[in-house]
PDB file of C-alpha atoms in Angstrom:
ATOM      1  CA  MET D 130       0.000   0.000   0.000  1.00  0.00           C
ATOM      2  CA  ILE D 131       2.819   2.394   1.003  1.00  0.00           C
ATOM      3  CA  LYS D 132       4.748   1.415  -2.139  1.00  0.00           C
ATOM      4  CA  LYS D 133       1.641   2.077  -4.248  1.00  0.00           C
ATOM      5  CA  ASN D 134       1.207   5.539  -2.684  1.00  0.00           C
ATOM      6  CA  LYS D 135       4.892   6.285  -3.253  1.00  0.00           C
ATOM      7  CA  HIS D 136       4.536   5.421  -6.933  1.00  0.00           C
ATOM      8  CA  LYS D 137       1.435   7.599  -7.112  1.00  0.00           C
ATOM      9  CA  THR D 138       3.266  10.567  -5.541  1.00  0.00           C
ATOM     10  CA  ILE D 139       6.191  10.154  -7.954  1.00  0.00           C
ATOM     11  CA  LEU D 140       3.760   9.997 -10.894  1.00  0.00           C
ATOM     12  CA  ILE D 141       1.941  13.162  -9.740  1.00  0.00           C
ATOM     13  CA  ASN D 142       5.253  15.020  -9.275  1.00  0.00           C
ATOM     14  CA  VAL D 143       6.452  13.950 -12.727  1.00  0.00           C
ATOM     15  CA  ALA D 144       3.111  15.052 -14.243  1.00  0.00           C
ATOM     16  CA  GLY D 145       3.387  18.376 -12.375  1.00  0.00           C
ATOM     17  CA  LEU D 146       6.916  18.985 -13.665  1.00  0.00           C
ATOM     18  CA  LEU D 147       5.850  18.009 -17.180  1.00  0.00           C
ATOM     19  CA  LEU D 148       2.921  20.417 -16.948  1.00  0.00           C
ATOM     20  CA  ILE D 149       4.971  23.394 -15.725  1.00  0.00           C
ATOM     21  CA  SER D 150       7.799  22.863 -18.251  1.00  0.00           C
ATOM     22  CA  GLY D 151       5.259  22.212 -21.015  1.00  0.00           C
ATOM     23  CA  MET D 152       3.316  25.375 -20.189  1.00  0.00           C
ATOM     24  CA  LEU D 153       6.501  27.488 -20.171  1.00  0.00           C
ATOM     25  CA  THR D 154       7.566  25.974 -23.501  1.00  0.00           C
ATOM     26  CA  ALA D 155       4.104  26.622 -24.971  1.00  0.00           C
ATOM     27  CA  ILE D 156       4.325  30.265 -23.872  1.00  0.00           C
ATOM     28  CA  TYR D 157       7.788  30.550 -25.467  1.00  0.00           C
ATOM     29  CA  LEU D 158       6.518  28.996 -28.703  1.00  0.00           C
ATOM     30  CA  ILE D 159       3.491  31.283 -28.850  1.00  0.00           C
ATOM     31  CA  PHE D 160       5.113  34.563 -27.811  1.00  0.00           C
ATOM     32  CA  ILE D 161       8.492  34.201 -29.533  1.00  0.00           C
ATOM     33  CA  TRP D 162       8.846  31.223 -31.886  1.00  0.00           C
ATOM     34  CA  ALA D 163       5.596  31.113 -33.881  1.00  0.00           C
ATOM     35  CA  PRO D 164       5.463  33.566 -36.790  1.00  0.00           C
ATOM     36  CA  VAL D 165       3.175  36.587 -36.643  1.00  0.00           C
ATOM     37  CA  ASP D 166       0.246  36.380 -39.049  1.00  0.00           C
ATOM     38  CA  ARG D 167       0.646  38.895 -41.890  1.00  0.00           C
ATOM     39  CA  ARG D 168      -3.036  39.768 -42.065  1.00  0.00           C
ATOM     40  CA  LEU D 169      -4.207  39.675 -38.429  1.00  0.00           C
ATOM     41  CA  GLY D 170      -0.938  40.519 -36.680  1.00  0.00           C
ATOM     42  CA  ILE D 171      -0.162  39.441 -33.105  1.00  0.00           C
ATOM     43  CA  VAL D 172      -3.863  39.059 -32.257  1.00  0.00           C
ATOM     44  CA  GLN D 173      -3.885  35.826 -34.287  1.00  0.00           C
ATOM     45  CA  LYS D 174      -1.796  34.304 -31.471  1.00  0.00           C
ATOM     46  CA  ILE D 175      -4.900  34.309 -29.257  1.00  0.00           C
ATOM     47  CA  PHE D 176      -5.912  31.317 -31.318  1.00  0.00           C
ATOM     48  CA  TYR D 177      -3.364  28.841 -29.798  1.00  0.00           C
ATOM     49  CA  PHE D 178      -4.813  28.772 -26.290  1.00  0.00           C
ATOM     50  CA  HIS D 179      -8.339  29.459 -27.572  1.00  0.00           C
ATOM     51  CA  VAL D 180      -8.351  26.272 -29.666  1.00  0.00           C
ATOM     52  CA  ALA D 181      -6.530  24.337 -26.915  1.00  0.00           C
ATOM     53  CA  SER D 182      -9.265  25.405 -24.444  1.00  0.00           C
ATOM     54  CA  ALA D 183     -11.960  24.261 -26.870  1.00  0.00           C
ATOM     55  CA  TRP D 184     -10.213  20.919 -27.329  1.00  0.00           C
ATOM     56  CA  THR D 185      -9.978  20.453 -23.532  1.00  0.00           C
ATOM     57  CA  ALA D 186     -13.678  21.259 -23.103  1.00  0.00           C
ATOM     58  CA  PHE D 187     -14.609  18.728 -25.810  1.00  0.00           C
ATOM     59  CA  LEU D 188     -12.373  16.111 -24.202  1.00  0.00           C
ATOM     60  CA  ALA D 189     -13.972  16.774 -20.802  1.00  0.00           C
ATOM     61  CA  TYR D 190     -17.490  16.355 -22.227  1.00  0.00           C
ATOM     62  CA  PHE D 191     -16.452  13.221 -24.095  1.00  0.00           C
ATOM     63  CA  ILE D 192     -15.262  11.765 -20.782  1.00  0.00           C
ATOM     64  CA  VAL D 193     -18.609  12.727 -19.177  1.00  0.00           C
ATOM     65  CA  PHE D 194     -20.333  10.923 -22.063  1.00  0.00           C
ATOM     66  CA  VAL D 195     -18.233   7.732 -21.736  1.00  0.00           C
ATOM     67  CA  LEU D 196     -18.406   7.686 -17.928  1.00  0.00           C
ATOM     68  CA  GLY D 197     -22.172   8.227 -18.121  1.00  0.00           C
ATOM     69  CA  ILE D 198     -22.505   5.026 -20.140  1.00  0.00           C
ATOM     70  CA  ILE D 199     -20.168   3.145 -17.777  1.00  0.00           C
ATOM     71  CA  TYR D 200     -22.109   4.384 -14.738  1.00  0.00           C
ATOM     72  CA  LEU D 201     -25.437   3.231 -16.174  1.00  0.00           C
ATOM     73  CA  ILE D 202     -23.917  -0.234 -16.680  1.00  0.00           C
ATOM     74  CA  ASN D 203     -22.090  -0.786 -13.384  1.00  0.00           C
ATOM     75  CA  ARG D 204     -23.630   1.871 -11.038  1.00  0.00           C
ATOM     76  CA  ASN D 205     -20.259   2.632  -9.481  1.00  0.00           C
ATOM     77  CA  PHE D 206     -20.537   5.864  -7.515  1.00  0.00           C
ATOM     78  CA  LYS D 207     -16.867   6.747  -8.075  1.00  0.00           C
ATOM     79  CA  ILE D 208     -17.464   6.783 -11.843  1.00  0.00           C
ATOM     80  CA  ASP D 209     -20.240   9.321 -11.356  1.00  0.00           C
ATOM     81  CA  LEU D 210     -17.964  11.532  -9.228  1.00  0.00           C
ATOM     82  CA  LEU D 211     -15.287  11.385 -11.928  1.00  0.00           C
ATOM     83  CA  ALA D 212     -17.890  12.360 -14.555  1.00  0.00           C
ATOM     84  CA  SER D 213     -19.041  15.336 -12.477  1.00  0.00           C
ATOM     85  CA  ALA D 214     -15.404  16.454 -11.992  1.00  0.00           C
ATOM     86  CA  SER D 215     -14.900  16.244 -15.753  1.00  0.00           C
ATOM     87  CA  ALA D 216     -18.089  18.224 -16.461  1.00  0.00           C
ATOM     88  CA  GLU D 217     -16.919  20.932 -14.046  1.00  0.00           C
ATOM     89  CA  ILE D 218     -13.606  21.272 -15.893  1.00  0.00           C
ATOM     90  CA  GLY D 219     -15.527  21.243 -19.172  1.00  0.00           C
ATOM     91  CA  ILE D 220     -17.523  24.268 -17.992  1.00  0.00           C
ATOM     92  CA  LEU D 221     -14.316  26.037 -16.941  1.00  0.00           C
ATOM     93  CA  PHE D 222     -12.774  25.598 -20.384  1.00  0.00           C
ATOM     94  CA  THR D 223     -15.991  26.412 -22.265  1.00  0.00           C
ATOM     95  CA  THR D 224     -16.117  29.661 -20.271  1.00  0.00           C
ATOM     96  CA  LEU D 225     -12.533  30.342 -21.352  1.00  0.00           C
ATOM     97  CA  VAL D 226     -13.423  29.580 -24.975  1.00  0.00           C
ATOM     98  CA  LEU D 227     -16.325  32.038 -24.833  1.00  0.00           C
ATOM     99  CA  ILE D 228     -14.260  34.800 -23.183  1.00  0.00           C
ATOM    100  CA  THR D 229     -11.189  34.383 -25.400  1.00  0.00           C
ATOM    101  CA  GLY D 230     -13.469  34.049 -28.439  1.00  0.00           C
ATOM    102  CA  SER D 231     -15.119  37.306 -27.488  1.00  0.00           C
ATOM    103  CA  LEU D 232     -11.703  39.011 -27.200  1.00  0.00           C
ATOM    104  CA  TRP D 233     -10.760  37.558 -30.577  1.00  0.00           C
ATOM    105  CA  GLY D 234     -14.051  38.784 -32.058  1.00  0.00           C
ATOM    106  CA  ARG D 235     -13.520  42.302 -30.742  1.00  0.00           C
ATOM    107  CA  SER D 236     -10.029  42.535 -32.207  1.00  0.00           C
ATOM    108  CA  SER D 237     -10.685  40.774 -35.534  1.00  0.00           C
ATOM    109  CA  TRP D 238     -14.344  41.411 -36.348  1.00  0.00           C
ATOM    110  CA  ASN D 239     -14.853  44.544 -34.244  1.00  0.00           C
ATOM    111  CA  VAL D 240     -17.697  42.980 -32.237  1.00  0.00           C
ATOM    112  CA  TRP D 241     -17.724  41.370 -28.784  1.00  0.00           C
ATOM    113  CA  TRP D 242     -20.411  38.900 -29.786  1.00  0.00           C
ATOM    114  CA  THR D 243     -22.230  37.832 -32.919  1.00  0.00           C
ATOM    115  CA  TRP D 244     -24.841  35.103 -33.427  1.00  0.00           C
ATOM    116  CA  GLU D 245     -22.580  33.119 -35.683  1.00  0.00           C
ATOM    117  CA  PRO D 246     -23.052  29.274 -35.813  1.00  0.00           C
ATOM    118  CA  ARG D 247     -19.992  28.301 -33.781  1.00  0.00           C
ATOM    119  CA  LEU D 248     -20.470  30.968 -31.125  1.00  0.00           C
ATOM    120  CA  THR D 249     -24.146  30.163 -30.747  1.00  0.00           C
ATOM    121  CA  THR D 250     -23.652  26.385 -30.502  1.00  0.00           C
ATOM    122  CA  THR D 251     -20.786  26.897 -28.000  1.00  0.00           C
ATOM    123  CA  LEU D 252     -23.010  29.089 -25.836  1.00  0.00           C
ATOM    124  CA  ILE D 253     -25.704  26.379 -25.978  1.00  0.00           C
ATOM    125  CA  LEU D 254     -23.045  23.835 -24.930  1.00  0.00           C
ATOM    126  CA  TRP D 255     -22.145  25.999 -21.943  1.00  0.00           C
ATOM    127  CA  PHE D 256     -25.816  26.212 -20.886  1.00  0.00           C
ATOM    128  CA  ILE D 257     -26.260  22.435 -21.329  1.00  0.00           C
ATOM    129  CA  TYR D 258     -23.520  21.674 -18.811  1.00  0.00           C
ATOM    130  CA  ILE D 259     -24.625  24.407 -16.402  1.00  0.00           C
ATOM    131  CA  ALA D 260     -27.976  22.590 -16.434  1.00  0.00           C
ATOM    132  CA  TYR D 261     -26.098  19.329 -15.751  1.00  0.00           C
ATOM    133  CA  PHE D 262     -25.087  20.727 -12.347  1.00  0.00           C
ATOM    134  CA  LEU D 263     -28.514  22.233 -11.703  1.00  0.00           C
ATOM    135  CA  ILE D 264     -29.985  18.743 -12.185  1.00  0.00           C
ATOM    136  CA  ARG D 265     -27.393  17.162  -9.896  1.00  0.00           C
ATOM    137  CA  ASP D 266     -27.897  19.725  -7.139  1.00  0.00           C
ATOM    138  CA  SER D 267     -31.683  19.776  -7.332  1.00  0.00           C
ATOM    139  CA  ILE D 268     -32.094  16.033  -6.618  1.00  0.00           C
ATOM    140  CA  GLU D 269     -31.561  14.941  -3.030  1.00  0.00           C
ATOM    141  CA  ASP D 270     -31.266  11.206  -3.615  1.00  0.00           C
ATOM    142  CA  PRO D 271     -27.606  10.727  -4.703  1.00  0.00           C
ATOM    143  CA  GLU D 272     -28.353   7.559  -6.664  1.00  0.00           C
ATOM    144  CA  LYS D 273     -31.146   9.224  -8.630  1.00  0.00           C
ATOM    145  CA  ALA D 274     -29.034  12.358  -9.182  1.00  0.00           C
ATOM    146  CA  ALA D 275     -26.164  10.237 -10.513  1.00  0.00           C
ATOM    147  CA  ARG D 276     -28.469   8.249 -12.807  1.00  0.00           C
ATOM    148  CA  LEU D 277     -30.218  11.305 -14.253  1.00  0.00           C
ATOM    149  CA  SER D 278     -27.042  13.326 -14.700  1.00  0.00           C
ATOM    150  CA  SER D 279     -25.420  10.347 -16.468  1.00  0.00           C
ATOM    151  CA  VAL D 280     -28.312  10.192 -18.941  1.00  0.00           C
ATOM    152  CA  TYR D 281     -28.190  13.977 -19.335  1.00  0.00           C
ATOM    153  CA  GLY D 282     -24.386  13.885 -19.869  1.00  0.00           C
ATOM    154  CA  ILE D 283     -24.857  11.317 -22.652  1.00  0.00           C
ATOM    155  CA  ILE D 284     -27.610  13.319 -24.393  1.00  0.00           C
ATOM    156  CA  GLY D 285     -25.835  16.660 -23.830  1.00  0.00           C
ATOM    157  CA  PHE D 286     -22.760  15.402 -25.656  1.00  0.00           C
ATOM    158  CA  ILE D 287     -24.744  15.580 -28.934  1.00  0.00           C
ATOM    159  CA  ASP D 288     -23.955  19.303 -29.038  1.00  0.00           C
ATOM    160  CA  VAL D 289     -20.167  18.717 -29.134  1.00  0.00           C
ATOM    161  CA  PRO D 290     -20.020  17.359 -32.731  1.00  0.00           C
ATOM    162  CA  ILE D 291     -22.541  20.053 -33.682  1.00  0.00           C
ATOM    163  CA  VAL D 292     -20.169  22.762 -32.351  1.00  0.00           C
ATOM    164  CA  PHE D 293     -17.266  21.185 -34.240  1.00  0.00           C
ATOM    165  CA  MET D 294     -19.159  20.784 -37.529  1.00  0.00           C
ATOM    166  CA  SER D 295     -21.166  24.024 -37.302  1.00  0.00           C
ATOM    167  CA  ILE D 296     -18.731  26.068 -39.416  1.00  0.00           C
ATOM    168  CA  ARG D 297     -18.778  23.368 -42.104  1.00  0.00           C
ATOM    169  CA  TRP D 298     -22.541  22.790 -42.091  1.00  0.00           C
ATOM    170  CA  TRP D 299     -23.607  26.437 -41.973  1.00  0.00           C
ATOM    171  CA  ARG D 300     -20.590  27.811 -43.879  1.00  0.00           C
ATOM    172  CA  SER D 301     -19.498  30.398 -41.351  1.00  0.00           C
ATOM    173  CA  ARG D 302     -17.900  33.498 -42.842  1.00  0.00           C
ATOM    174  CA  LEU D 303     -16.027  34.374 -39.675  1.00  0.00           C
ATOM    175  CA  HIS D 304     -14.520  31.113 -38.395  1.00  0.00           C
ATOM    176  CA  PRO D 305     -11.904  29.606 -40.713  1.00  0.00           C
ATOM    177  CA  VAL D 306     -11.688  25.814 -41.119  1.00  0.00           C
ATOM    178  CA  VAL D 307      -8.317  25.058 -39.512  1.00  0.00           C
ATOM    179  CA  PHE D 308      -8.263  21.278 -39.791  1.00  0.00           C
ATOM    180  CA  GLY D 309      -9.301  19.084 -42.667  1.00  0.00           C
ATOM    181  CA  LYS D 310      -9.917  20.898 -45.917  1.00  0.00           C
ATOM    182  CA  GLY D 311      -8.817  24.288 -44.636  1.00  0.00           C
ATOM    183  CA  LEU D 312      -5.962  24.813 -47.081  1.00  0.00           C
ATOM    184  CA  GLU D 313      -7.952  23.614 -50.060  1.00  0.00           C
ATOM    185  CA  ARG D 314     -10.686  26.091 -49.334  1.00  0.00           C
ATOM    186  CA  ASN D 315      -8.030  28.791 -49.044  1.00  0.00           C
ATOM    187  CA  ARG D 316      -9.748  30.153 -45.943  1.00  0.00           C
ATOM    188  CA  GLY D 317      -7.841  28.408 -43.238  1.00  0.00           C
ATOM    189  CA  GLY D 318      -4.859  26.122 -42.943  1.00  0.00           C
ATOM    190  CA  LEU D 319      -1.684  26.796 -40.998  1.00  0.00           C
ATOM    191  CA  GLU D 320       1.996  27.227 -41.583  1.00  0.00           C
ATOM    192  CA  PRO D 321       4.086  24.319 -40.153  1.00  0.00           C
ATOM    193  CA  GLU D 322       5.403  26.416 -37.207  1.00  0.00           C
ATOM    194  CA  MET D 323       1.901  27.541 -36.348  1.00  0.00           C
ATOM    195  CA  LEU D 324       0.559  23.991 -36.554  1.00  0.00           C
ATOM    196  CA  PHE D 325       3.361  22.695 -34.324  1.00  0.00           C
ATOM    197  CA  THR D 326       2.690  25.435 -31.725  1.00  0.00           C
ATOM    198  CA  LEU D 327      -1.010  24.667 -31.806  1.00  0.00           C
ATOM    199  CA  LEU D 328      -0.508  20.914 -31.385  1.00  0.00           C
ATOM    200  CA  PHE D 329       1.989  21.538 -28.582  1.00  0.00           C
ATOM    201  CA  SER D 330      -0.491  23.846 -26.790  1.00  0.00           C
ATOM    202  CA  ILE D 331      -3.216  21.215 -27.178  1.00  0.00           C
ATOM    203  CA  SER D 332      -0.917  18.548 -25.657  1.00  0.00           C
ATOM    204  CA  VAL D 333      -0.070  20.794 -22.684  1.00  0.00           C
ATOM    205  CA  PHE D 334      -3.749  21.559 -22.120  1.00  0.00           C
ATOM    206  CA  THR D 335      -4.495  17.827 -22.186  1.00  0.00           C
ATOM    207  CA  ILE D 336      -1.951  17.289 -19.385  1.00  0.00           C
ATOM    208  CA  LEU D 337      -3.460  20.263 -17.523  1.00  0.00           C
ATOM    209  CA  PHE D 338      -6.891  18.699 -17.917  1.00  0.00           C
ATOM    210  CA  MET D 339      -5.692  15.373 -16.473  1.00  0.00           C
ATOM    211  CA  PHE D 340      -4.070  17.175 -13.541  1.00  0.00           C
ATOM    212  CA  LEU D 341      -7.236  19.196 -12.815  1.00  0.00           C
ATOM    213  CA  LEU D 342      -9.417  16.102 -13.235  1.00  0.00           C
ATOM    214  CA  TYR D 343      -7.337  14.156 -10.739  1.00  0.00           C
ATOM    215  CA  THR D 344      -7.353  17.014  -8.193  1.00  0.00           C
ATOM    216  CA  SER D 345     -11.049  17.718  -8.564  1.00  0.00           C
ATOM    217  CA  TYR D 346     -12.014  14.034  -8.440  1.00  0.00           C
ATOM    218  CA  LYS D 347      -9.929  13.456  -5.309  1.00  0.00           C
ATOM    219  CA  GLN D 348     -11.634  16.407  -3.629  1.00  0.00           C
ATOM    220  CA  LYS D 349     -15.118  15.250  -4.655  1.00  0.00           C
ATOM    221  CA  ARG D 350     -14.438  11.731  -3.407  1.00  0.00           C
ATOM    222  CA  LEU D 351     -13.279  13.059  -0.044  1.00  0.00           C
ATOM    223  CA  THR D 352     -16.393  15.229   0.237  1.00  0.00           C
ATOM    224  CA  ALA D 353     -18.606  12.224  -0.525  1.00  0.00           C
ATOM    225  CA  GLU D 354     -16.798  10.117   2.082  1.00  0.00           C
ATOM    226  CA  VAL D 355     -16.957  12.838   4.747  1.00  0.00           C
ATOM    227  CA  ASN D 356     -20.662  13.368   4.105  1.00  0.00           C
ATOM    228  CA  SER D 357     -21.363   9.641   4.328  1.00  0.00           C
ATOM    229  CA  ILE D 358     -19.466   9.334   7.667  1.00  0.00           C
ATOM    230  CA  LYS D 359     -21.315  12.388   9.014  1.00  0.00           C
ATOM    231  CA  GLU D 360     -24.685  10.909   8.053  1.00  0.00           C
ATOM    232  CA  ASN D 361     -23.836   7.609   9.776  1.00  0.00           C
ATOM    233  CA  LEU D 362     -22.698   9.407  12.918  1.00  0.00           C
ATOM    234  CA  ARG D 363     -25.804  11.607  13.027  1.00  0.00           C
ATOM    235  CA  ASP D 364     -27.952   8.486  12.907  1.00  0.00           C
ATOM    236  CA  GLN D 365     -26.085   7.064  15.873  1.00  0.00           C
ATOM    237  CA  LEU D 366     -26.245  10.239  17.974  1.00  0.00           C
TER     238      LEU D 366
ATOM    239  CA  MET Y 239      -2.077  43.921 -28.684  1.00  0.00           C
ATOM    240  CA  ILE Y 240      -4.112  44.458 -25.524  1.00  0.00           C
ATOM    241  CA  TYR Y 241      -6.566  41.713 -26.543  1.00  0.00           C
ATOM    242  CA  PHE Y 242      -3.677  39.288 -26.965  1.00  0.00           C
ATOM    243  CA  TYR Y 243      -2.354  39.906 -23.446  1.00  0.00           C
ATOM    244  CA  ALA Y 244      -5.891  39.997 -22.017  1.00  0.00           C
ATOM    245  CA  THR Y 245      -6.562  36.531 -23.473  1.00  0.00           C
ATOM    246  CA  TYR Y 246      -3.548  34.903 -21.860  1.00  0.00           C
ATOM    247  CA  SER Y 247      -4.141  36.712 -18.551  1.00  0.00           C
ATOM    248  CA  VAL Y 248      -7.789  35.597 -18.452  1.00  0.00           C
ATOM    249  CA  ILE Y 249      -6.850  31.958 -19.112  1.00  0.00           C
ATOM    250  CA  PHE Y 250      -4.299  31.809 -16.294  1.00  0.00           C
ATOM    251  CA  ILE Y 251      -6.500  33.785 -13.875  1.00  0.00           C
ATOM    252  CA  PHE Y 252      -9.419  31.378 -14.422  1.00  0.00           C
ATOM    253  CA  ILE Y 253      -7.255  28.275 -13.991  1.00  0.00           C
ATOM    254  CA  PHE Y 254      -5.800  29.686 -10.752  1.00  0.00           C
ATOM    255  CA  LEU Y 255      -9.284  30.631  -9.533  1.00  0.00           C
ATOM    256  CA  TYR Y 256     -10.422  27.064 -10.144  1.00  0.00           C
ATOM    257  CA  LEU Y 257      -7.454  25.722  -8.179  1.00  0.00           C
ATOM    258  CA  ILE Y 258      -8.258  28.160  -5.352  1.00  0.00           C
ATOM    259  CA  LEU Y 259     -11.859  26.885  -5.389  1.00  0.00           C
ATOM    260  CA  ILE Y 260     -10.696  23.272  -5.056  1.00  0.00           C
ATOM    261  CA  ASN Y 261      -8.369  24.300  -2.221  1.00  0.00           C
ATOM    262  CA  LYS Y 262     -11.250  26.065  -0.481  1.00  0.00           C
ATOM    263  CA  ARG Y 263     -13.339  22.899  -0.700  1.00  0.00           C
ATOM    264  CA  TYR Y 264     -10.450  20.933   0.842  1.00  0.00           C
ATOM    265  CA  LYS Y 265     -10.339  23.373   3.736  1.00  0.00           C
ATOM    266  CA  LYS Y 266     -14.077  22.943   4.252  1.00  0.00           C
ATOM    267  CA  GLN Y 267     -13.517  19.199   4.482  1.00  0.00           C
ATOM    268  CA  GLN Y 268     -10.862  19.725   7.127  1.00  0.00           C
ATOM    269  CA  LYS Y 269     -13.477  21.591   9.153  1.00  0.00           C
ATOM    270  CA  ASP Y 270     -15.899  18.729   8.577  1.00  0.00           C
ATOM    271  CA  PHE Y 271     -13.289  16.281   9.815  1.00  0.00           C
ATOM    272  CA  GLU Y 272     -13.032  18.326  13.017  1.00  0.00           C
ATOM    273  CA  SER Y 273     -16.782  18.134  13.520  1.00  0.00           C
ATOM    274  CA  ILE Y 274     -16.647  14.364  12.899  1.00  0.00           C
ATOM    275  CA  LYS Y 275     -13.951  14.066  15.569  1.00  0.00           C
ATOM    276  CA  GLU Y 276     -16.205  15.943  17.997  1.00  0.00           C
ATOM    277  CA  MET Y 277     -19.115  13.649  17.155  1.00  0.00           C
ATOM    278  CA  ILE Y 278     -16.981  10.555  17.795  1.00  0.00           C
ATOM    279  CA  GLN Y 279     -15.792  11.982  21.120  1.00  0.00           C
ATOM    280  CA  GLU Y 280     -19.431  12.627  22.042  1.00  0.00           C
ATOM    281  CA  LEU Y 281     -20.319   9.063  21.157  1.00  0.00           C
ATOM    282  CA  GLN Y 282     -17.397   7.701  23.181  1.00  0.00           C
ATOM    283  CA  GLY Y 283     -18.440   9.892  26.134  1.00  0.00           C
ATOM    284  CA  ARG Y 284     -21.949   8.402  26.033  1.00  0.00           C
ATOM    285  CA  SER Y 285     -20.730   4.817  25.945  1.00  0.00           C
TER     286      SER Y 285
END
């Protein structure tokens, strides 16, 4: 048991070091190494962490989706706690996507907000997962809350591919297609240095997500355990 | 330029705020542990 905990501590420390060095490298790549866009200027560099935040939010919701299915099969309470931790981080990063997107919009399009397909579907996504927590908190029975939020997490995930495909389906004039047929359409596509910086930022954000997920899950599990002990003691008193 | 710096500041501020929130929840649990200890002592006093 002690050996297992020691390994765990080493793993967390290594992940922490990897995260800090990765984040510093990402900042160096963005601020210094990556070329400045000829048309948009330095503001284009907002895009690296903006896209990385969006990726992290999608990953978080995908995990909520998968864990929701697993929970409905095996009814393991820890799985539900992990899903709720992931949804919480998903909300954090969707909030960041909306704020950084708004800053991007102000500098590039001269508006803070516009009802463009991707912005609208992202805002809907944010509301969907806010509702996820409203559902969880409004139901007193923990088993019922876990079951309903799992079903909701599975259904809510439908909006994620819609957000991703929105600029392709509704042919957005503002959001360029970065991946896929971006270069062919001559409206998106990236230079190799820009693509490398973006992929590096996405990798660092994935590590950050795992770190936050672990921390948040651990805290939620402790809260659940403390509450359960308190309930048992109250019954005895 | 200001939007560029604002973006990166906002991202780091929000991540730190989230970490502070988790830390705050941990502290609340420590308080809960104290109240559990008191409850156990009460139970032991009764028996």
